[in-house]
PDB file of C-alpha atoms in Angstrom:
ATOM      1  CA  VAL A   1     105.059 110.167  89.686  1.00 64.00           C
ATOM      2  CA  GLN A   2     106.927 112.887  87.819  1.00 68.00           C
ATOM      3  CA  SER A   3     108.705 114.022  91.006  1.00 75.00           C
ATOM      4  CA  VAL A   4     109.833 110.478  91.743  1.00 73.00           C
ATOM      5  CA  SER A   5     111.010 110.063  88.160  1.00 73.00           C
ATOM      6  CA  VAL A   6     113.132 113.197  88.483  1.00 73.00           C
ATOM      7  CA  LEU A   7     114.653 111.919  91.729  1.00 70.00           C
ATOM      8  CA  LEU A   8     115.429 108.541  90.173  1.00 70.00           C
ATOM      9  CA  GLU A   9     116.997 110.199  87.131  1.00 76.00           C
ATOM     10  CA  ASN A  10     119.217 112.212  89.462  1.00 67.00           C
ATOM     11  CA  GLY A  11     120.626 109.249  91.323  1.00 69.00           C
ATOM     12  CA  ILE A  12     118.255 108.575  94.187  1.00 73.00           C
ATOM     13  CA  ALA A  13     118.081 104.808  94.683  1.00 75.00           C
ATOM     14  CA  ALA A  14     114.729 103.189  93.928  1.00 76.00           C
ATOM     15  CA  ASP A  15     115.010 101.400  97.285  1.00 79.00           C
ATOM     16  CA  GLN A  16     115.860 104.479  99.356  1.00 77.00           C
ATOM     17  CA  GLU A  17     114.336 104.035 102.816  1.00 78.00           C
ATOM     18  CA  THR A  18     112.247 106.571 104.669  1.00 80.00           C
ATOM     19  CA  ALA A  19     112.900 107.431 108.319  1.00 80.00           C
ATOM     20  CA  ASP A  20     110.612 104.555 109.314  1.00 82.00           C
ATOM     21  CA  PHE A  21     112.471 102.097 107.047  1.00 80.00           C
ATOM     22  CA  ARG A  22     109.848 101.823 104.314  1.00 87.00           C
ATOM     23  CA  THR A  23     110.523 102.280 100.632  1.00 89.00           C
ATOM     24  CA  ALA A  24     108.548 104.270  98.084  1.00 89.00           C
ATOM     25  CA  LEU A  25     107.338 100.976  96.599  1.00 93.00           C
ATOM     26  CA  ILE A  26     105.912  99.838  99.937  1.00 93.00           C
ATOM     27  CA  ILE A  27     104.188 103.193 100.362  1.00 92.00           C
ATOM     28  CA  ALA A  28     102.863 103.161  96.784  1.00 93.00           C
ATOM     29  CA  ALA A  29     101.508  99.634  97.265  1.00 95.00           C
ATOM     30  CA  ARG A  30      99.868 100.538 100.574  1.00 94.00           C
ATOM     31  CA  GLU A  31      98.274 103.620  99.006  1.00 95.00           C
ATOM     32  CA  GLY A  32      97.253 101.740  95.850  1.00 96.00           C
ATOM     33  CA  ASN A  33      99.145 104.197  93.636  1.00 94.00           C
ATOM     34  CA  LEU A  34      99.579 101.982  90.573  1.00 94.00           C
ATOM     35  CA  ARG A  35     101.284 104.618  88.407  1.00 91.00           C
ATOM     36  CA  LEU A  36     103.975 105.135  91.026  1.00 90.00           C
ATOM     37  CA  LEU A  37     104.223 101.404  91.707  1.00 92.00           C
ATOM     38  CA  VAL A  38     104.843 100.693  88.008  1.00 89.00           C
ATOM     39  CA  ALA A  39     107.380 103.535  87.738  1.00 87.00           C
ATOM     40  CA  LEU A  40     109.319 102.182  90.722  1.00 89.00           C
ATOM     41  CA  VAL A  41     109.243  98.603  89.439  1.00 88.00           C
ATOM     42  CA  ASP A  42     110.476  99.869  86.076  1.00 85.00           C
ATOM     43  CA  ALA A  43     113.295 101.628  87.958  1.00 84.00           C
ATOM     44  CA  LYS A  44     114.261  98.231  89.421  1.00 86.00           C
ATOM     45  CA  ALA A  45     112.896  98.797  92.928  1.00 89.00           C
ATOM     46  CA  ASN A  46     113.215  95.620  94.983  1.00 90.00           C
ATOM     47  CA  VAL A  47     109.697  94.172  95.074  1.00 90.00           C
ATOM     48  CA  ASN A  48     110.791  91.813  97.863  1.00 90.00           C
ATOM     49  CA  TYR A  49     112.283  94.452 100.177  1.00 89.00           C
ATOM     50  CA  GLU A  50     111.265  93.629 103.731  1.00 90.00           C
ATOM     51  CA  THR A  51     111.028  96.205 106.509  1.00 86.00           C
ATOM     52  CA  LYS A  52     112.345  95.643 110.021  1.00 84.00           C
ATOM     53  CA  SER A  53     108.767  94.818 111.004  1.00 83.00           C
ATOM     54  CA  ASN A  54     108.598  92.151 108.280  1.00 87.00           C
ATOM     55  CA  HIS A  55     106.393  93.993 105.810  1.00 87.00           C
ATOM     56  CA  THR A  56     106.777  93.871 102.047  1.00 92.00           C
ATOM     57  CA  ALA A  57     105.001  95.812  99.323  1.00 94.00           C
ATOM     58  CA  LEU A  58     102.678  92.841  98.871  1.00 93.00           C
ATOM     59  CA  THR A  59     101.730  92.535 102.549  1.00 93.00           C
ATOM     60  CA  SER A  60     101.328  96.308 102.832  1.00 94.00           C
ATOM     61  CA  ALA A  61      98.946  96.359  99.856  1.00 95.00           C
ATOM     62  CA  ALA A  62      97.013  93.417 101.274  1.00 94.00           C
ATOM     63  CA  GLN A  63      96.641  94.956 104.711  1.00 94.00           C
ATOM     64  CA  ALA A  64      95.357  98.171 103.145  1.00 96.00           C
ATOM     65  CA  GLY A  65      92.933  96.295 100.885  1.00 96.00           C
ATOM     66  CA  LYS A  66      94.601  97.539  97.694  1.00 96.00           C
ATOM     67  CA  VAL A  67      93.706  94.589  95.498  1.00 94.00           C
ATOM     68  CA  ASP A  68      94.916  96.138  92.231  1.00 93.00           C
ATOM     69  CA  ALA A  69      98.373  96.677  93.742  1.00 94.00           C
ATOM     70  CA  MET A  70      98.367  93.139  95.123  1.00 92.00           C
ATOM     71  CA  TYR A  71      97.673  91.691  91.692  1.00 88.00           C
ATOM     72  CA  ARG A  72     100.297  93.887  90.048  1.00 87.00           C
ATOM     73  CA  LEU A  73     103.104  92.925  92.442  1.00 85.00           C
ATOM     74  CA  PRO A  74     103.051  89.126  91.944  1.00 65.00           C
ATOM     75  CA  ASP A  75     103.644  89.772  88.245  1.00 63.00           C
ATOM     76  CA  ASN A  76     107.001  91.121  89.377  1.00 60.00           C
ATOM     77  CA  ASP A  77     107.871  88.195  91.681  1.00 65.00           C
ATOM     78  CA  ALA A  78     106.800  89.931  94.882  1.00 66.00           C
ATOM     79  CA  ALA A  79     106.830  87.826  98.009  1.00 61.00           C
ATOM     80  CA  ALA A  80     104.973  87.859 101.274  1.00 57.00           C
ATOM     81  CA  ALA A  81     106.951  88.612 104.430  1.00 51.00           C
ATOM     82  CA  SER A  82     109.444  85.951 105.422  1.00 50.00           C
ATOM     83  CA  ASP A  83     107.989  85.490 108.884  1.00 46.00           C
ATOM     84  CA  GLY A  84     104.852  83.954 107.401  1.00 45.00           C
ATOM     85  CA  VAL A  85     102.527  86.728 108.557  1.00 42.00           C
ATOM     86  CA  ALA A  86      99.149  86.224 106.955  1.00 42.00           C
ATOM     87  CA  LEU A  87      98.350  88.822 104.326  1.00 42.00           C
ATOM     88  CA  GLY A  88      95.160  89.861 106.054  1.00 42.00           C
ATOM     89  CA  SER A  89      96.638  90.298 109.533  1.00 39.00           C
TER      90      SER A  89
END
């Protein structure tokens, strides 16, 4: 979390994509890393960012079975993927 905070403080966008078009928030949600998830949300990361394969932080957390992350994201207006993919698929 501290490393991400330093990057954010030095101008890295909270929604910076990885080489496979995911964001740190999507990765944090999928891994169930609540401290990082909260830090990114506080840094105004887009909780509704959708990857090219139609995944969001919420669907990624659901697919990985990270219930705590799933419950944390709706508090921040997170949405499921726009293509209607079921959360458990």
